[in-house]
PDB file of C-alpha atoms in Angstrom:
ATOM      1  CA  MET A   1     106.900 145.696  10.481  1.00  0.00           C
ATOM      2  CA  LYS A   2     109.603 147.006  12.716  1.00  0.00           C
ATOM      3  CA  ARG A   3     109.905 145.637  16.182  1.00  0.00           C
ATOM      4  CA  SER A   4     110.798 148.144  18.874  1.00  0.00           C
ATOM      5  CA  CYS A   5     113.479 147.056  21.239  1.00  0.00           C
ATOM      6  CA  ARG A   6     113.466 148.256  24.822  1.00  0.00           C
ATOM      7  CA  ALA A   7     116.661 148.515  26.763  1.00  0.00           C
ATOM      8  CA  VAL A   8     116.531 146.566  29.992  1.00  0.00           C
ATOM      9  CA  ALA A   9     118.314 148.270  32.864  1.00  0.00           C
ATOM     10  CA  MET A  10     120.611 145.858  34.698  1.00  0.00           C
ATOM     11  CA  LEU A  11     121.676 146.422  38.278  1.00  0.00           C
ATOM     12  CA  PRO A  12     125.428 146.429  38.798  1.00  0.00           C
ATOM     13  CA  LEU A  13     126.612 143.101  40.140  1.00  0.00           C
ATOM     14  CA  SER A  14     127.698 144.563  43.492  1.00  0.00           C
ATOM     15  CA  VAL A  15     124.273 146.160  44.036  1.00  0.00           C
ATOM     16  CA  SER A  16     122.529 142.909  43.115  1.00  0.00           C
ATOM     17  CA  VAL A  17     124.666 140.926  45.550  1.00  0.00           C
ATOM     18  CA  ARG A  18     124.071 143.442  48.335  1.00  0.00           C
ATOM     19  CA  PHE A  19     120.313 143.315  47.732  1.00  0.00           C
ATOM     20  CA  SER A  20     120.362 139.503  47.814  1.00  0.00           C
ATOM     21  CA  VAL A  21     122.241 139.503  51.118  1.00  0.00           C
ATOM     22  CA  PHE A  22     119.861 142.126  52.492  1.00  0.00           C
ATOM     23  CA  LEU A  23     116.851 140.021  51.471  1.00  0.00           C
ATOM     24  CA  GLN A  24     118.324 136.917  53.101  1.00  0.00           C
ATOM     25  CA  CYS A  25     118.989 138.854  56.308  1.00  0.00           C
ATOM     26  CA  MET A  26     115.424 140.151  56.375  1.00  0.00           C
ATOM     27  CA  LEU A  27     114.037 136.655  55.872  1.00  0.00           C
ATOM     28  CA  MET A  28     116.284 135.315  58.616  1.00  0.00           C
ATOM     29  CA  ALA A  29     115.224 138.120  60.971  1.00  0.00           C
ATOM     30  CA  GLY A  30     111.601 137.301  60.280  1.00  0.00           C
ATOM     31  CA  TRP A  31     112.239 133.624  61.010  1.00  0.00           C
ATOM     32  CA  LEU A  32     114.009 134.447  64.266  1.00  0.00           C
ATOM     33  CA  SER A  33     111.209 136.787  65.294  1.00  0.00           C
ATOM     34  CA  ALA A  34     108.700 134.054  64.620  1.00  0.00           C
ATOM     35  CA  LYS A  35     110.732 131.683  66.811  1.00  0.00           C
ATOM     36  CA  VAL A  36     111.035 134.234  69.610  1.00  0.00           C
ATOM     37  CA  LEU A  37     107.339 135.023  69.456  1.00  0.00           C
ATOM     38  CA  ALA A  38     106.303 131.380  69.150  1.00  0.00           C
ATOM     39  CA  PRO A  39     103.310 130.677  71.366  1.00  0.00           C
ATOM     40  CA  THR A  40     103.915 129.063  74.721  1.00  0.00           C
ATOM     41  CA  HIS A  41     102.216 125.682  74.830  1.00  0.00           C
ATOM     42  CA  VAL A  42     102.664 125.150  78.561  1.00  0.00           C
ATOM     43  CA  VAL A  43     102.468 127.326  81.656  1.00  0.00           C
ATOM     44  CA  VAL A  44     104.446 125.914  84.591  1.00  0.00           C
ATOM     45  CA  HIS A  45     103.463 126.830  88.151  1.00  0.00           C
ATOM     46  CA  VAL A  46     105.786 126.024  91.073  1.00  0.00           C
ATOM     47  CA  ASP A  47     104.395 126.567  94.571  1.00  0.00           C
ATOM     48  CA  GLY A  48     105.721 125.945  98.066  1.00  0.00           C
ATOM     49  CA  ILE A  49     109.317 127.120  97.591  1.00  0.00           C
ATOM     50  CA  THR A  50     110.961 130.431  96.688  1.00  0.00           C
ATOM     51  CA  GLY A  51     114.275 132.009  95.783  1.00  0.00           C
ATOM     52  CA  ALA A  52     117.255 129.916  94.714  1.00  0.00           C
ATOM     53  CA  MET A  53     115.436 126.641  95.346  1.00  0.00           C
ATOM     54  CA  ARG A  54     112.560 127.609  93.052  1.00  0.00           C
ATOM     55  CA  ASN A  55     114.945 128.870  90.383  1.00  0.00           C
ATOM     56  CA  ASN A  56     116.864 125.596  90.474  1.00  0.00           C
ATOM     57  CA  VAL A  57     113.667 123.581  90.136  1.00  0.00           C
ATOM     58  CA  LEU A  58     112.679 125.589  87.056  1.00  0.00           C
ATOM     59  CA  ALA A  59     116.152 125.048  85.599  1.00  0.00           C
ATOM     60  CA  TYR A  60     115.830 121.267  86.105  1.00  0.00           C
ATOM     61  CA  LEU A  61     112.269 120.946  84.774  1.00  0.00           C
ATOM     62  CA  SER A  62     112.372 119.779  81.163  1.00  0.00           C
ATOM     63  CA  LEU A  63     108.794 120.946  80.720  1.00  0.00           C
ATOM     64  CA  GLU A  64     109.782 124.496  81.664  1.00  0.00           C
ATOM     65  CA  GLN A  65     112.823 124.460  79.374  1.00  0.00           C
ATOM     66  CA  ARG A  66     110.895 123.127  76.366  1.00  0.00           C
ATOM     67  CA  LYS A  67     107.538 124.805  76.895  1.00  0.00           C
ATOM     68  CA  SER A  68     107.792 127.092  73.826  1.00  0.00           C
ATOM     69  CA  GLU A  69     108.977 124.497  71.315  1.00  0.00           C
ATOM     70  CA  GLU A  70     106.649 124.415  68.301  1.00  0.00           C
ATOM     71  CA  GLU A  71     107.083 120.667  67.884  1.00  0.00           C
ATOM     72  CA  LEU A  72     106.156 119.908  71.511  1.00  0.00           C
ATOM     73  CA  SER A  73     103.171 117.572  71.167  1.00  0.00           C
ATOM     74  CA  ASP A  74     100.523 116.778  73.758  1.00  0.00           C
ATOM     75  CA  ARG A  75     102.062 113.322  74.118  1.00  0.00           C
ATOM     76  CA  TRP A  76     105.481 114.784  74.949  1.00  0.00           C
ATOM     77  CA  ILE A  77     103.966 117.287  77.368  1.00  0.00           C
ATOM     78  CA  LYS A  78     102.451 114.370  79.302  1.00  0.00           C
ATOM     79  CA  ILE A  79     105.745 112.450  79.239  1.00  0.00           C
ATOM     80  CA  LEU A  80     107.719 115.441  80.530  1.00  0.00           C
ATOM     81  CA  HIS A  81     105.096 116.024  83.211  1.00  0.00           C
ATOM     82  CA  ARG A  82     105.604 112.456  84.436  1.00  0.00           C
ATOM     83  CA  ASP A  83     109.354 113.120  84.653  1.00  0.00           C
ATOM     84  CA  ALA A  84     108.869 116.286  86.692  1.00  0.00           C
ATOM     85  CA  GLU A  85     108.790 114.738  90.173  1.00  0.00           C
ATOM     86  CA  GLY A  86     112.213 113.124  89.737  1.00  0.00           C
ATOM     87  CA  GLU A  87     113.636 116.330  88.314  1.00  0.00           C
ATOM     88  CA  ILE A  88     112.285 118.336  91.261  1.00  0.00           C
ATOM     89  CA  ARG A  89     113.848 115.927  93.751  1.00  0.00           C
ATOM     90  CA  ALA A  90     117.193 116.176  91.940  1.00  0.00           C
ATOM     91  CA  ALA A  91     116.977 119.970  91.929  1.00  0.00           C
ATOM     92  CA  LEU A  92     116.477 120.190  95.702  1.00  0.00           C
ATOM     93  CA  ALA A  93     119.118 117.653  96.764  1.00  0.00           C
ATOM     94  CA  PRO A  94     121.993 120.194  96.463  1.00  0.00           C
ATOM     95  CA  PHE A  95     120.234 122.308  99.105  1.00  0.00           C
ATOM     96  CA  GLY A  96     120.097 119.391 101.528  1.00  0.00           C
ATOM     97  CA  TYR A  97     116.520 118.223 100.958  1.00  0.00           C
ATOM     98  CA  TYR A  98     116.208 114.494 100.365  1.00  0.00           C
ATOM     99  CA  ASN A  99     112.633 113.857 101.523  1.00  0.00           C
ATOM    100  CA  VAL A 100     110.738 116.026  99.082  1.00  0.00           C
ATOM    101  CA  SER A 101     107.000 115.666  98.549  1.00  0.00           C
ATOM    102  CA  VAL A 102     105.521 116.768  95.206  1.00  0.00           C
ATOM    103  CA  GLU A 103     101.882 117.116  94.218  1.00  0.00           C
ATOM    104  CA  GLY A 104     101.594 117.582  90.462  1.00  0.00           C
ATOM    105  CA  SER A 105      98.697 118.262  88.134  1.00  0.00           C
ATOM    106  CA  LEU A 106      98.337 118.814  84.401  1.00  0.00           C
ATOM    107  CA  GLU A 107      95.236 120.239  82.755  1.00  0.00           C
ATOM    108  CA  GLN A 108      94.330 122.060  79.574  1.00  0.00           C
ATOM    109  CA  LYS A 109      92.622 125.453  79.677  1.00  0.00           C
ATOM    110  CA  ALA A 110      91.854 127.775  76.782  1.00  0.00           C
ATOM    111  CA  GLY A 111      94.199 125.962  74.429  1.00  0.00           C
ATOM    112  CA  LYS A 112      97.157 125.843  76.835  1.00  0.00           C
ATOM    113  CA  TRP A 113      98.453 123.201  79.171  1.00  0.00           C
ATOM    114  CA  HIS A 114      98.907 124.221  82.808  1.00  0.00           C
ATOM    115  CA  ALA A 115     101.352 122.150  84.856  1.00  0.00           C
ATOM    116  CA  ARG A 116     101.298 122.857  88.586  1.00  0.00           C
ATOM    117  CA  TYR A 117     103.714 121.477  91.161  1.00  0.00           C
ATOM    118  CA  THR A 118     103.137 122.055  94.856  1.00  0.00           C
ATOM    119  CA  ILE A 119     106.326 121.190  96.717  1.00  0.00           C
ATOM    120  CA  ASP A 120     106.985 120.394 100.356  1.00  0.00           C
ATOM    121  CA  PRO A 121     110.774 120.117 100.727  1.00  0.00           C
ATOM    122  CA  GLY A 122     110.493 118.370 104.091  1.00  0.00           C
ATOM    123  CA  GLU A 123     113.165 118.497 106.773  1.00  0.00           C
ATOM    124  CA  PRO A 124     116.720 119.294 105.656  1.00  0.00           C
ATOM    125  CA  VAL A 125     119.626 116.912 106.026  1.00  0.00           C
ATOM    126  CA  ILE A 126     121.924 117.892 108.901  1.00  0.00           C
ATOM    127  CA  VAL A 127     125.679 117.225 108.954  1.00  0.00           C
ATOM    128  CA  GLU A 128     126.340 114.741 111.760  1.00  0.00           C
ATOM    129  CA  ASN A 129     130.073 114.004 111.479  1.00  0.00           C
ATOM    130  CA  VAL A 130     132.955 115.713 109.679  1.00  0.00           C
ATOM    131  CA  ASP A 131     136.208 113.808 109.117  1.00  0.00           C
ATOM    132  CA  VAL A 132     138.603 116.227 107.414  1.00  0.00           C
ATOM    133  CA  ARG A 133     142.376 115.781 107.303  1.00  0.00           C
ATOM    134  CA  TYR A 134     145.521 116.057 105.207  1.00  0.00           C
ATOM    135  CA  GLN A 135     147.743 113.091 104.533  1.00  0.00           C
ATOM    136  CA  GLY A 136     151.148 112.807 102.912  1.00  0.00           C
ATOM    137  CA  GLU A 137     154.263 114.942 103.200  1.00  0.00           C
ATOM    138  CA  GLY A 138     152.479 118.056 104.435  1.00  0.00           C
ATOM    139  CA  ALA A 139     150.160 116.412 106.937  1.00  0.00           C
ATOM    140  CA  GLN A 140     151.924 117.932 109.970  1.00  0.00           C
ATOM    141  CA  MET A 141     152.332 121.447 108.584  1.00  0.00           C
ATOM    142  CA  PRO A 142     150.838 124.004 111.024  1.00  0.00           C
ATOM    143  CA  GLU A 143     149.321 125.987 108.145  1.00  0.00           C
ATOM    144  CA  LEU A 144     147.391 122.946 107.036  1.00  0.00           C
ATOM    145  CA  ALA A 145     146.314 122.100 110.563  1.00  0.00           C
ATOM    146  CA  GLN A 146     144.837 125.594 110.716  1.00  0.00           C
ATOM    147  CA  ALA A 147     143.082 125.064 107.366  1.00  0.00           C
ATOM    148  CA  VAL A 148     141.448 121.918 108.777  1.00  0.00           C
ATOM    149  CA  ALA A 149     140.360 123.826 111.882  1.00  0.00           C
ATOM    150  CA  ASN A 150     138.849 126.511 109.631  1.00  0.00           C
ATOM    151  CA  PHE A 151     136.837 124.024 107.539  1.00  0.00           C
ATOM    152  CA  SER A 152     133.579 125.910 107.325  1.00  0.00           C
ATOM    153  CA  VAL A 153     131.137 122.984 107.341  1.00  0.00           C
ATOM    154  CA  LYS A 154     130.537 121.887 110.915  1.00  0.00           C
ATOM    155  CA  PRO A 155     128.437 119.213 112.615  1.00  0.00           C
ATOM    156  CA  GLY A 156     124.955 120.605 113.082  1.00  0.00           C
ATOM    157  CA  ASP A 157     124.994 122.575 109.818  1.00  0.00           C
ATOM    158  CA  GLN A 158     122.405 121.990 107.123  1.00  0.00           C
ATOM    159  CA  LEU A 159     123.951 120.089 104.243  1.00  0.00           C
ATOM    160  CA  ASP A 160     124.523 122.378 101.276  1.00  0.00           C
ATOM    161  CA  ASP A 161     126.516 121.283  98.215  1.00  0.00           C
ATOM    162  CA  GLN A 162     127.710 124.785  97.397  1.00  0.00           C
ATOM    163  CA  GLN A 163     129.054 125.391 100.908  1.00  0.00           C
ATOM    164  CA  TYR A 164     130.764 121.996 100.909  1.00  0.00           C
ATOM    165  CA  GLU A 165     132.483 122.683  97.573  1.00  0.00           C
ATOM    166  CA  LYS A 166     133.684 126.089  98.817  1.00  0.00           C
ATOM    167  CA  ALA A 167     135.091 124.519 101.972  1.00  0.00           C
ATOM    168  CA  LYS A 168     136.857 121.810  99.948  1.00  0.00           C
ATOM    169  CA  ALA A 169     138.327 124.427  97.601  1.00  0.00           C
ATOM    170  CA  ALA A 170     139.703 126.311 100.636  1.00  0.00           C
ATOM    171  CA  LEU A 171     141.641 123.204 101.692  1.00  0.00           C
ATOM    172  CA  LEU A 172     143.135 122.847  98.227  1.00  0.00           C
ATOM    173  CA  PHE A 173     144.110 126.519  98.131  1.00  0.00           C
ATOM    174  CA  ALA A 174     145.760 126.373 101.572  1.00  0.00           C
ATOM    175  CA  ALA A 175     148.029 123.517 100.473  1.00  0.00           C
ATOM    176  CA  ARG A 176     148.891 124.978  97.076  1.00  0.00           C
ATOM    177  CA  ARG A 177     149.750 128.340  98.612  1.00  0.00           C
ATOM    178  CA  ILE A 178     152.644 126.789 100.572  1.00  0.00           C
ATOM    179  CA  GLY A 179     154.019 124.689  97.732  1.00  0.00           C
ATOM    180  CA  PHE A 180     151.937 121.505  97.605  1.00  0.00           C
ATOM    181  CA  VAL A 181     150.801 122.155  94.067  1.00  0.00           C
ATOM    182  CA  LYS A 182     149.668 118.594  93.373  1.00  0.00           C
ATOM    183  CA  VAL A 183     147.365 118.300  96.357  1.00  0.00           C
ATOM    184  CA  GLU A 184     144.195 116.394  95.585  1.00  0.00           C
ATOM    185  CA  PRO A 185     141.386 114.604  97.418  1.00  0.00           C
ATOM    186  CA  ALA A 186     142.302 111.014  98.280  1.00  0.00           C
ATOM    187  CA  VAL A 187     138.844 110.438  99.733  1.00  0.00           C
ATOM    188  CA  ALA A 188     135.889 112.767  99.191  1.00  0.00           C
ATOM    189  CA  LYS A 189     132.525 111.411 100.266  1.00  0.00           C
ATOM    190  CA  VAL A 190     129.278 112.916 101.455  1.00  0.00           C
ATOM    191  CA  LEU A 191     127.267 110.033 102.855  1.00  0.00           C
ATOM    192  CA  VAL A 192     123.580 110.887 103.181  1.00  0.00           C
ATOM    193  CA  GLU A 193     121.045 108.805 105.078  1.00  0.00           C
ATOM    194  CA  PRO A 194     117.647 110.147 103.962  1.00  0.00           C
ATOM    195  CA  SER A 195     115.713 108.084 106.510  1.00  0.00           C
ATOM    196  CA  THR A 196     117.344 110.015 109.369  1.00  0.00           C
ATOM    197  CA  ASN A 197     118.121 113.247 107.503  1.00  0.00           C
ATOM    198  CA  ALA A 198     121.776 112.870 108.508  1.00  0.00           C
ATOM    199  CA  ALA A 199     125.005 113.257 106.549  1.00  0.00           C
ATOM    200  CA  ASN A 200     128.620 112.294 107.211  1.00  0.00           C
ATOM    201  CA  ILE A 201     131.459 114.057 105.432  1.00  0.00           C
ATOM    202  CA  VAL A 202     134.746 112.265 104.816  1.00  0.00           C
ATOM    203  CA  LEU A 203     137.396 114.406 103.127  1.00  0.00           C
ATOM    204  CA  HIS A 204     141.058 113.360 103.130  1.00  0.00           C
ATOM    205  CA  MET A 205     143.510 115.481 101.159  1.00  0.00           C
ATOM    206  CA  ASP A 206     146.755 113.992  99.838  1.00  0.00           C
ATOM    207  CA  THR A 207     149.289 116.829  99.754  1.00  0.00           C
ATOM    208  CA  GLY A 208     151.818 115.157  97.472  1.00  0.00           C
ATOM    209  CA  PRO A 209     155.390 116.525  97.480  1.00  0.00           C
ATOM    210  CA  ARG A 210     156.274 120.111  98.352  1.00  0.00           C
ATOM    211  CA  TYR A 211     157.713 122.086  95.407  1.00  0.00           C
ATOM    212  CA  TYR A 212     158.626 125.383  97.109  1.00  0.00           C
TER     213      TYR A 212
END
């Protein structure tokens, strides 16, 4: 009896390789889509504050950042919820709020956890004293005396980390512009007393030598 032999069509190697790469890409795309569309385990509600303060709180909250992780267990949700009050306080300190009150709750509804934080930021910290000066070779330069006079954080202002950093950067720029390229803070302190909502700023700039 004769056996019939069938010819088996073989794909060219380059086509086979391209198909394999295509298949891997499709599988990867499906995996990424599944990750993107992964169900949210937690809904985080933040009440009592708005705008930049609210956005910063959400950025600090570990529960908000990890809420869609597939491996986030009920136990970890409860742990992160317990950490939330400290994270909220840390998030509001840069805006000058050091006496923050937080009421938090965590409950499960329809298969999802709902974490709610009602925030009262309290009274802001007010700048009480500002001690700003240059020291070193350029201390008596009129341009630097003017930079000190223009320091934008004044007594009576609400403490704000971003405004303080901008004002400090202006002092550095003023010195570098006239040749004190190695100027640096010798003392840079923001002393906050939460019990009185008062802050004292001490900022002494060492000009170093003048290079031009």
